């Protein structure tokens, strides 16, 4: 498939500078683009990469000057490029809403118009599913679940009984929502299970990554606030209340009953202990371990997590530790201080 | 649904103090309870929370005094509250034992009475399944597996061939039991797979969390001792022998051929290297990395893990590192010690 | 089943020394072997264990001397033992290639001869599957996927649309290939999803462990080089390019757009930040956190990761920190340096 720069510019309502008749056959990023490709420049800071790129044309911000190759100026180059890639690769749409005859939908479940259910998906008793929601192959939802509109459950996503999902929630493949929390009591030398009778409530516009797990509350809800995005292999323990617009990167683990404010960011492999309060706007840097409450707006690092600036000073001093040790020994020698046993 | 305090007390065989005729409509925890709710007080230390709670009544330990609101005294308030919640929320039971016509059970498999198999579940050749065991939708067990009585495999739990599960084992959704261990040998610059011919043996009363993985042994068994509880996203490597009544919290990873004694506790995100011996009653604190054997009863922390008390002293001194560095430089200056290059 | 040492030696083309008529009934490792068992000795360094073992016979390297019990000398004792175990345990082979009538294969998919598809597996539109490839029960591949020959997808392995797998690739149960990368932009206080339009390309002889996730590229490919082995619960972020013959141990996490050279090894729970270059032959030790590029051949440790030797020196000095602190205080006292406030 070949198309001119001018034609592409029409798709994205951009302004062409340079040769609009140049034919384009593919769309690739700056680093991967080959002659014949169109690419995109997200910010001015990528201009050097654009000059070095083999691409024949680019979609650029309004500020980028012509450099000999044709450009298409737009307000939002990333989203314009997304549109171009989608059109150029042009897979036909999946067939419309459809309940697969190989799915297992309980007769008491209520499905709004436009719901799709893939093969081997299961919808339990008394579930309610909002309009245009899609369950891909093998997605399983237990009894008494409520799903909003435009929800997507990818392949093999699992909802235990009584989970509640808002609108536009996306659950990726093999994620598990609503499994039992990790609650036991010791009785006669055995760990006796505390029944986990609560549920999980996920608000609008949340995305949950592949193989992540969010446990049900013990008696009430584990809650994920609207707009929060959760990466793959993340663990959210029972009774947690996660704020709105949080970012939980891959392999984060949050133990039970912890609360986060809005706009919290946890980088990869962060661990947070149970029953803590993480304030609004907190950033927890990668691999940190948090064992106490964190004040709003703080930026913490390390295990145990300390304020970022403090931790960096400690880390820089650590590099000097062997040298400091030699110094102290020299000083002791010079002062005639004898090593204690 | 509304019910009197006295009626609730009959359910849990408790003693009513105060107004037994008070109507109750819901059961929620101390923090979440609203007027009209019953709540529970697990220990005397929660008395302040009870005084501050909006709940209209509470289930309490025998020692708790009346404070104006009706209370129900019982020996075990948590389990009494569990019973109340179960009764108040009162979902009808799932239908009795049943082999779904949409399941795939191999004709050579032997199922004891009372076994339930959900839609799209698979039971392989020559499996034996004990009485009253439940396979939820999409649970898959390979060939030659043996499951005890009252086992629960949640949705999409996977057992590879030849796994052995005791009685009352619970495997949560998307957990994988018996995948190949991570064993290779370098030959001519390639990693050549060592066939993993062993199996996994899980003793009575073990619970395995969602998306956890327990690899099969190379030639023999990977073993999980009776009563051990494993949280979500935990990895147990091939040939491990985990003791009885261990607690492995979320995202713990144990490399191959490591052995743990009974009553070991590993907190979240702990990592343990391969071929180690972790003694009985050891506690490994959150995020620690263990690279050597740990003596029975020890409590270790850090990366590398050290005895807890030692590590805490080091961590406290670390806070003083920048200050120590300044001190050493001052001392050197005062003593006329010249910086070495 | 009982068989003589001589008969076993014929299976593995080994040389018998000692009593070839001794009957053998089982094959177990040195530590687990009982009288009547054959075991194996992989290296000379295991000779003491062999002398202490209860096994009645052993498969040994050419260098091992007779010690009274019969031995079978072979060039590669491990693989010879594998063969013996496989024969002794002798499960009948699974039935030949077969498309389960309970699978869901789209009519536009092209399956080469010898392909097996288990019950409840799904093959999407326009997929192409090479000869002798096996999809176990419930494995799901999306639209436009291409799989090579002799590929194995274990139970519930998931491939999103457009994934490409080479020959002899193994994907273990519940692993997810090609889920959306974790890409958002903040607009009006919300995290807005960047469509993930790329795909995943996995070269020949790669193995991916249970519950691991490899996200699709944003516009292009996330790539896994030939011969790379990935353990359970590993996360590879979008746009990563992993080299050939890498070893990624359990619970490793690699953030987006990072590149690794060939023969990189990451031990358990390592985390690597985004947009980094990890050189050929690098070893990253367990639990390390890498936040900068690593030069070829380096061996790094710690959080943040430093060259191994440097980090070990720092760690050793850390043990001395409390003592150093006391020393510095003594020195200050002796020199009359007053504590600053």
GROMACS .gro file of N, CA and C in nm, chain A residues 116-239:
model
  372
  116UNK      N    1  -2.032  -0.827   2.356
  116UNK     CA    2  -1.971  -0.941   2.286
  116UNK      C    3  -1.914  -1.038   2.387
  117UNK      N    4  -1.934  -1.165   2.364
  117UNK     CA    5  -1.878  -1.268   2.452
  117UNK      C    6  -1.811  -1.373   2.365
  118UNK      N    7  -1.680  -1.388   2.381
  118UNK     CA    8  -1.602  -1.478   2.297
  118UNK      C    9  -1.620  -1.624   2.334
  119UNK      N   10  -1.562  -1.712   2.253
  119UNK     CA   11  -1.573  -1.855   2.281
  119UNK      C   12  -1.512  -1.890   2.417
  120UNK      N   13  -1.576  -1.981   2.486
  120UNK     CA   14  -1.527  -2.034   2.613
  120UNK      C   15  -1.523  -1.930   2.724
  121UNK      N   16  -1.584  -1.815   2.700
  121UNK     CA   17  -1.603  -1.719   2.809
  121UNK      C   18  -1.722  -1.764   2.893
  122UNK      N   19  -1.722  -1.723   3.020
  122UNK     CA   20  -1.827  -1.765   3.112
  122UNK      C   21  -1.883  -1.642   3.184
  123UNK      N   22  -2.014  -1.630   3.187
  123UNK     CA   23  -2.081  -1.525   3.263
  123UNK      C   24  -2.169  -1.592   3.366
  124UNK      N   25  -2.143  -1.563   3.493
  124UNK     CA   26  -2.212  -1.634   3.601
  124UNK      C   27  -2.352  -1.583   3.627
  125UNK      N   28  -2.417  -1.648   3.723
  125UNK     CA   29  -2.555  -1.613   3.759
  125UNK      C   30  -2.568  -1.467   3.801
  126UNK      N   31  -2.677  -1.406   3.760
  126UNK     CA   32  -2.716  -1.274   3.810
  126UNK      C   33  -2.616  -1.164   3.779
  127UNK      N   34  -2.527  -1.185   3.679
  127UNK     CA   35  -2.438  -1.076   3.639
  127UNK      C   36  -2.516  -0.974   3.557
  128UNK      N   37  -2.467  -0.848   3.562
  128UNK     CA   38  -2.523  -0.743   3.477
  128UNK      C   39  -2.408  -0.680   3.399
  129UNK      N   40  -2.421  -0.676   3.267
  129UNK     CA   41  -2.312  -0.627   3.182
  129UNK      C   42  -2.363  -0.513   3.096
  130UNK      N   43  -2.291  -0.397   3.102
  130UNK     CA   44  -2.335  -0.276   3.034
  130UNK      C   45  -2.311  -0.281   2.883
  131UNK      N   46  -2.365  -0.182   2.815
  131UNK     CA   47  -2.364  -0.179   2.669
  131UNK      C   48  -2.222  -0.181   2.613
  132UNK      N   49  -2.205  -0.252   2.503
  132UNK     CA   50  -2.081  -0.251   2.425
  132UNK      C   51  -1.960  -0.305   2.499
  133UNK      N   52  -1.985  -0.378   2.604
  133UNK     CA   53  -1.874  -0.441   2.676
  133UNK      C   54  -1.833  -0.569   2.604
  134UNK      N   55  -1.702  -0.598   2.605
  134UNK     CA   56  -1.650  -0.716   2.535
  134UNK      C   57  -1.580  -0.810   2.630
  135UNK      N   58  -1.619  -0.935   2.626
  135UNK     CA   59  -1.543  -1.040   2.696
  135UNK      C   60  -1.473  -1.123   2.589
  136UNK      N   61  -1.342  -1.118   2.587
  136UNK     CA   62  -1.269  -1.199   2.490
  136UNK      C   63  -1.273  -1.347   2.530
  137UNK      N   64  -1.217  -1.428   2.441
  137UNK     CA   65  -1.219  -1.574   2.460
  137UNK      C   66  -1.174  -1.613   2.600
  138UNK      N   67  -1.251  -1.694   2.665
  138UNK     CA   68  -1.209  -1.751   2.792
  138UNK      C   69  -1.214  -1.658   2.911
  139UNK      N   70  -1.260  -1.534   2.893
  139UNK     CA   71  -1.278  -1.448   3.011
  139UNK      C   72  -1.388  -1.508   3.097
  140UNK      N   73  -1.370  -1.506   3.229
  140UNK     CA   74  -1.467  -1.570   3.318
  140UNK      C   75  -1.510  -1.472   3.426
  141UNK      N   76  -1.638  -1.448   3.440
  141UNK     CA   77  -1.685  -1.367   3.551
  141UNK      C   78  -1.782  -1.450   3.634
  142UNK      N   79  -1.762  -1.439   3.765
  142UNK     CA   80  -1.838  -1.520   3.860
  142UNK      C   81  -1.981  -1.470   3.875
  143UNK      N   82  -2.038  -1.499   3.986
  143UNK     CA   83  -2.178  -1.467   4.010
  143UNK      C   84  -2.193  -1.323   4.061
  144UNK      N   85  -2.303  -1.258   4.028
  144UNK     CA   86  -2.338  -1.127   4.085
  144UNK      C   87  -2.236  -1.017   4.052
  145UNK      N   88  -2.166  -1.029   3.941
  145UNK     CA   89  -2.077  -0.921   3.900
  145UNK      C   90  -2.156  -0.815   3.824
  146UNK      N   91  -2.108  -0.688   3.834
  146UNK     CA   92  -2.169  -0.579   3.757
  146UNK      C   93  -2.061  -0.510   3.677
  147UNK      N   94  -2.077  -0.509   3.545
  147UNK     CA   95  -1.980  -0.442   3.459
  147UNK      C   96  -2.048  -0.325   3.390
  148UNK      N   97  -1.975  -0.213   3.379
  148UNK     CA   98  -2.029  -0.095   3.313
  148UNK      C   99  -2.027  -0.109   3.161
  149UNK      N  100  -2.031   0.007   3.095
  149UNK     CA  101  -2.032   0.010   2.949
  149UNK      C  102  -1.889   0.017   2.894
  150UNK      N  103  -1.873  -0.034   2.774
  150UNK     CA  104  -1.745  -0.025   2.703
  150UNK      C  105  -1.628  -0.085   2.781
  151UNK      N  106  -1.658  -0.181   2.865
  151UNK     CA  107  -1.552  -0.253   2.937
  151UNK      C  108  -1.492  -0.357   2.842
  152UNK      N  109  -1.361  -0.382   2.857
  152UNK     CA  110  -1.297  -0.490   2.782
  152UNK      C  111  -1.230  -0.586   2.880
  153UNK      N  112  -1.272  -0.710   2.877
  153UNK     CA  113  -1.200  -0.815   2.951
  153UNK      C  114  -1.124  -0.896   2.849
  154UNK      N  115  -0.992  -0.892   2.856
  154UNK     CA  116  -0.914  -0.969   2.760
  154UNK      C  117  -0.917  -1.118   2.796
  155UNK      N  118  -0.856  -1.194   2.708
  155UNK     CA  119  -0.857  -1.340   2.717
  155UNK      C  120  -0.819  -1.389   2.857
  156UNK      N  121  -0.905  -1.474   2.913
  156UNK     CA  122  -0.877  -1.541   3.040
  156UNK      C  123  -0.871  -1.448   3.160
  157UNK      N  124  -0.910  -1.322   3.143
  157UNK     CA  125  -0.926  -1.239   3.263
  157UNK      C  126  -1.031  -1.305   3.351
  158UNK      N  127  -1.011  -1.297   3.482
  158UNK     CA  128  -1.100  -1.364   3.576
  158UNK      C  129  -1.155  -1.264   3.677
  159UNK      N  130  -1.284  -1.262   3.691
  159UNK     CA  131  -1.349  -1.189   3.801
  159UNK      C  132  -1.417  -1.292   3.890
  160UNK      N  133  -1.379  -1.293   4.018
  160UNK     CA  134  -1.453  -1.376   4.113
  160UNK      C  135  -1.591  -1.313   4.136
  161UNK      N  136  -1.673  -1.379   4.216
  161UNK     CA  137  -1.810  -1.332   4.242
  161UNK      C  138  -1.813  -1.187   4.292
  162UNK      N  139  -1.916  -1.114   4.250
  162UNK     CA  140  -1.955  -0.986   4.313
  162UNK      C  141  -1.861  -0.870   4.283
  163UNK      N  142  -1.774  -0.884   4.183
  163UNK     CA  143  -1.690  -0.770   4.146
  163UNK      C  144  -1.774  -0.665   4.072
  164UNK      N  145  -1.735  -0.538   4.090
  164UNK     CA  146  -1.807  -0.427   4.028
  164UNK      C  147  -1.707  -0.346   3.946
  165UNK      N  148  -1.734  -0.331   3.817
  165UNK     CA  149  -1.645  -0.254   3.730
  165UNK      C  150  -1.723  -0.138   3.669
  166UNK      N  151  -1.660  -0.021   3.667
  166UNK     CA  152  -1.722   0.097   3.607
  166UNK      C  153  -1.718   0.091   3.455
  167UNK      N  154  -1.729   0.207   3.393
  167UNK     CA  155  -1.727   0.216   3.247
  167UNK      C  156  -1.584   0.222   3.194
  168UNK      N  157  -1.566   0.172   3.076
  168UNK     CA  158  -1.438   0.181   3.004
  168UNK      C  159  -1.322   0.118   3.081
  169UNK      N  160  -1.350   0.026   3.170
  169UNK     CA  161  -1.242  -0.047   3.238
  169UNK      C  162  -1.184  -0.149   3.142
  170UNK      N  163  -1.050  -0.164   3.143
  170UNK     CA  164  -0.983  -0.265   3.061
  170UNK      C  165  -0.908  -0.360   3.155
  171UNK      N  166  -0.935  -0.488   3.142
  171UNK     CA  167  -0.862  -0.588   3.222
  171UNK      C  168  -0.788  -0.677   3.124
  172UNK      N  169  -0.657  -0.681   3.137
  172UNK     CA  170  -0.578  -0.759   3.040
  172UNK      C  171  -0.577  -0.909   3.074
  173UNK      N  172  -0.520  -0.982   2.980
  173UNK     CA  173  -0.524  -1.128   2.985
  173UNK      C  174  -0.467  -1.181   3.116
  174UNK      N  175  -0.535  -1.280   3.169
  174UNK     CA  176  -0.489  -1.357   3.285
  174UNK      C  177  -0.478  -1.276   3.413
  175UNK      N  178  -0.530  -1.154   3.414
  175UNK     CA  179  -0.541  -1.081   3.542
  175UNK      C  180  -0.653  -1.144   3.624
  176UNK      N  181  -0.641  -1.133   3.755
  176UNK     CA  182  -0.738  -1.195   3.846
  176UNK      C  183  -0.792  -1.090   3.942
  177UNK      N  184  -0.919  -1.065   3.936
  177UNK     CA  185  -0.984  -0.965   4.021
  177UNK      C  186  -1.074  -1.036   4.120
  178UNK      N  187  -1.048  -1.014   4.248
  178UNK     CA  188  -1.140  -1.063   4.349
  178UNK      C  189  -1.107  -1.198   4.411
  179UNK      N  190  -0.984  -1.245   4.392
  179UNK     CA  191  -0.945  -1.367   4.464
  179UNK      C  192  -0.939  -1.336   4.614
  180UNK      N  193  -0.939  -1.441   4.694
  180UNK     CA  194  -0.939  -1.424   4.838
  180UNK      C  195  -0.817  -1.348   4.886
  181UNK      N  196  -0.838  -1.255   4.979
  181UNK     CA  197  -0.726  -1.191   5.046
  181UNK      C  198  -0.648  -1.292   5.128
  182UNK      N  199  -0.526  -1.254   5.165
  182UNK     CA  200  -0.434  -1.344   5.235
  182UNK      C  201  -0.454  -1.322   5.385
  183UNK      N  202  -0.560  -1.383   5.439
  183UNK     CA  203  -0.594  -1.359   5.579
  183UNK      C  204  -0.609  -1.488   5.656
  184UNK      N  205  -0.528  -1.504   5.759
  184UNK     CA  206  -0.529  -1.625   5.841
  184UNK      C  207  -0.514  -1.586   5.988
  185UNK      N  208  -0.554  -1.676   6.074
  185UNK     CA  209  -0.526  -1.662   6.216
  185UNK      C  210  -0.460  -1.790   6.263
  186UNK      N  211  -0.367  -1.778   6.356
  186UNK     CA  212  -0.302  -1.897   6.408
  186UNK      C  213  -0.387  -1.956   6.519
  187UNK      N  214  -0.424  -2.082   6.503
  187UNK     CA  215  -0.500  -2.154   6.607
  187UNK      C  216  -0.440  -2.294   6.620
  188UNK      N  217  -0.395  -2.326   6.737
  188UNK     CA  218  -0.334  -2.457   6.762
  188UNK      C  219  -0.221  -2.487   6.662
  189UNK      N  220  -0.140  -2.387   6.635
  189UNK     CA  221  -0.025  -2.409   6.549
  189UNK      C  222  -0.057  -2.421   6.402
  190UNK      N  223  -0.180  -2.385   6.362
  190UNK     CA  224  -0.217  -2.389   6.221
  190UNK      C  225  -0.265  -2.250   6.178
  191UNK      N  226  -0.246  -2.221   6.050
  191UNK     CA  227  -0.300  -2.098   5.996
  191UNK      C  228  -0.442  -2.125   5.948
  192UNK      N  229  -0.538  -2.068   6.016
  192UNK     CA  230  -0.678  -2.092   5.983
  192UNK      C  231  -0.730  -1.977   5.899
  193UNK      N  232  -0.790  -2.011   5.788
  193UNK     CA  233  -0.837  -1.912   5.691
  193UNK      C  234  -0.948  -1.825   5.749
  194UNK      N  235  -0.934  -1.693   5.732
  194UNK     CA  236  -1.045  -1.603   5.759
  194UNK      C  237  -1.123  -1.587   5.628
  195UNK      N  238  -1.250  -1.627   5.627
  195UNK     CA  239  -1.327  -1.616   5.503
  195UNK      C  240  -1.321  -1.473   5.449
  196UNK      N  241  -1.308  -1.459   5.319
  196UNK     CA  242  -1.296  -1.328   5.256
  196UNK      C  243  -1.430  -1.299   5.189
  197UNK      N  244  -1.512  -1.222   5.257
  197UNK     CA  245  -1.652  -1.205   5.219
  197UNK      C  246  -1.679  -1.076   5.143
  198UNK      N  247  -1.575  -0.997   5.118
  198UNK     CA  248  -1.594  -0.868   5.052
  198UNK      C  249  -1.597  -0.880   4.900
  199UNK      N  250  -1.557  -0.773   4.835
  199UNK     CA  251  -1.560  -0.770   4.688
  199UNK      C  252  -1.456  -0.671   4.637
  200UNK      N  253  -1.449  -0.651   4.507
  200UNK     CA  254  -1.359  -0.552   4.446
  200UNK      C  255  -1.444  -0.454   4.367
  201UNK      N  256  -1.411  -0.327   4.380
  201UNK     CA  257  -1.482  -0.224   4.306
  201UNK      C  258  -1.381  -0.143   4.227
  202UNK      N  259  -1.396  -0.142   4.096
  202UNK     CA  260  -1.302  -0.074   4.008
  202UNK      C  261  -1.377   0.036   3.936
  203UNK      N  262  -1.332   0.158   3.954
  203UNK     CA  263  -1.406   0.272   3.899
  203UNK      C  264  -1.375   0.293   3.749
  204UNK      N  265  -1.437   0.395   3.692
  204UNK     CA  266  -1.427   0.420   3.548
  204UNK      C  267  -1.282   0.437   3.501
  205UNK      N  268  -1.256   0.397   3.380
  205UNK     CA  269  -1.131   0.428   3.309
  205UNK      C  270  -1.006   0.368   3.372
  206UNK      N  271  -1.024   0.265   3.452
  206UNK     CA  272  -0.907   0.195   3.508
  206UNK      C  273  -0.860   0.091   3.407
  207UNK      N  274  -0.727   0.073   3.398
  207UNK     CA  275  -0.671  -0.036   3.316
  207UNK      C  276  -0.586  -0.124   3.407
  208UNK      N  277  -0.602  -0.253   3.396
  208UNK     CA  278  -0.527  -0.349   3.479
  208UNK      C  279  -0.448  -0.440   3.387
  209UNK      N  280  -0.317  -0.452   3.411
  209UNK     CA  281  -0.228  -0.524   3.322
  209UNK      C  282  -0.239  -0.676   3.333
  210UNK      N  283  -0.174  -0.742   3.241
  210UNK     CA  284  -0.175  -0.888   3.234
  210UNK      C  285  -0.118  -0.950   3.362
  211UNK      N  286  -0.182  -1.056   3.408
  211UNK     CA  287  -0.134  -1.132   3.525
  211UNK      C  288  -0.125  -1.049   3.651
  212UNK      N  289  -0.197  -0.937   3.660
  212UNK     CA  290  -0.204  -0.865   3.787
  212UNK      C  291  -0.317  -0.922   3.870
  213UNK      N  292  -0.306  -0.901   4.003
  213UNK     CA  293  -0.408  -0.957   4.092
  213UNK      C  294  -0.454  -0.850   4.190
  214UNK      N  295  -0.584  -0.839   4.207
  214UNK     CA  296  -0.644  -0.746   4.303
  214UNK      C  297  -0.738  -0.828   4.390
  215UNK      N  298  -0.702  -0.844   4.516
  215UNK     CA  299  -0.780  -0.933   4.603
  215UNK      C  300  -0.907  -0.865   4.656
  216UNK      N  301  -1.010  -0.944   4.682
  216UNK     CA  302  -1.135  -0.895   4.738
  216UNK      C  303  -1.115  -0.853   4.884
  217UNK      N  304  -1.196  -0.762   4.933
  217UNK     CA  305  -1.190  -0.722   5.072
  217UNK      C  306  -1.233  -0.834   5.165
  218UNK      N  307  -1.197  -0.821   5.292
  218UNK     CA  308  -1.236  -0.923   5.389
  218UNK      C  309  -1.387  -0.918   5.414
  219UNK      N  310  -1.436  -0.798   5.445
  219UNK     CA  311  -1.581  -0.781   5.465
  219UNK      C  312  -1.638  -0.679   5.367
  220UNK      N  313  -1.557  -0.581   5.328
  220UNK     CA  314  -1.605  -0.476   5.239
  220UNK      C  315  -1.530  -0.478   5.107
  221UNK      N  316  -1.507  -0.361   5.050
  221UNK     CA  317  -1.450  -0.352   4.916
  221UNK      C  318  -1.300  -0.328   4.918
  222UNK      N  319  -1.230  -0.385   4.821
  222UNK     CA  320  -1.101  -0.333   4.777
  222UNK      C  321  -1.136  -0.242   4.660
  223UNK      N  322  -1.085  -0.117   4.662
  223UNK     CA  323  -1.129  -0.017   4.566
  223UNK      C  324  -1.014   0.034   4.482
  224UNK      N  325  -1.037   0.051   4.354
  224UNK     CA  326  -0.940   0.115   4.265
  224UNK      C  327  -1.007   0.239   4.207
  225UNK      N  328  -0.947   0.356   4.233
  225UNK     CA  329  -1.009   0.483   4.194
  225UNK      C  330  -1.007   0.508   4.044
  226UNK      N  331  -1.096   0.592   4.000
  226UNK     CA  332  -1.113   0.621   3.857
  226UNK      C  333  -0.983   0.666   3.793
  227UNK      N  334  -0.959   0.619   3.673
  227UNK     CA  335  -0.845   0.666   3.594
  227UNK      C  336  -0.711   0.608   3.634
  228UNK      N  337  -0.709   0.520   3.735
  228UNK     CA  338  -0.583   0.460   3.777
  228UNK      C  339  -0.539   0.355   3.676
  229UNK      N  340  -0.409   0.350   3.649
  229UNK     CA  341  -0.354   0.257   3.550
  229UNK      C  342  -0.257   0.164   3.621
  230UNK      N  343  -0.277   0.035   3.601
  230UNK     CA  344  -0.200  -0.069   3.670
  230UNK      C  345  -0.133  -0.156   3.564
  231UNK      N  346  -0.005  -0.172   3.578
  231UNK     CA  347   0.075  -0.247   3.480
  231UNK      C  348   0.066  -0.398   3.508
  232UNK      N  349   0.148  -0.476   3.443
  232UNK     CA  350   0.145  -0.622   3.457
  232UNK      C  351   0.203  -0.669   3.591
  233UNK      N  352   0.154  -0.783   3.637
  233UNK     CA  353   0.214  -0.855   3.750
  233UNK      C  354   0.216  -0.774   3.878
  234UNK      N  355   0.118  -0.685   3.891
  234UNK     CA  356   0.104  -0.603   4.012
  234UNK      C  357   0.012  -0.675   4.109
  235UNK      N  358   0.039  -0.659   4.239
  235UNK     CA  359  -0.045  -0.716   4.344
  235UNK      C  360  -0.105  -0.604   4.427
  236UNK      N  361  -0.237  -0.602   4.437
  236UNK     CA  362  -0.305  -0.511   4.530
  236UNK      C  363  -0.377  -0.596   4.633
  237UNK      N  364  -0.338  -0.582   4.758
  237UNK     CA  365  -0.390  -0.667   4.864
  237UNK      C  366  -0.533  -0.632   4.906
  238UNK      N  367  -0.589  -0.718   4.988
  238UNK     CA  368  -0.730  -0.700   5.027
  238UNK      C  369  -0.749  -0.574   5.111
  239UNK      N  370  -0.865  -0.512   5.091
  239UNK     CA  371  -0.906  -0.392   5.165
  239UNK      C  372  -0.828  -0.267   5.128
   0.00000   0.00000   0.00000
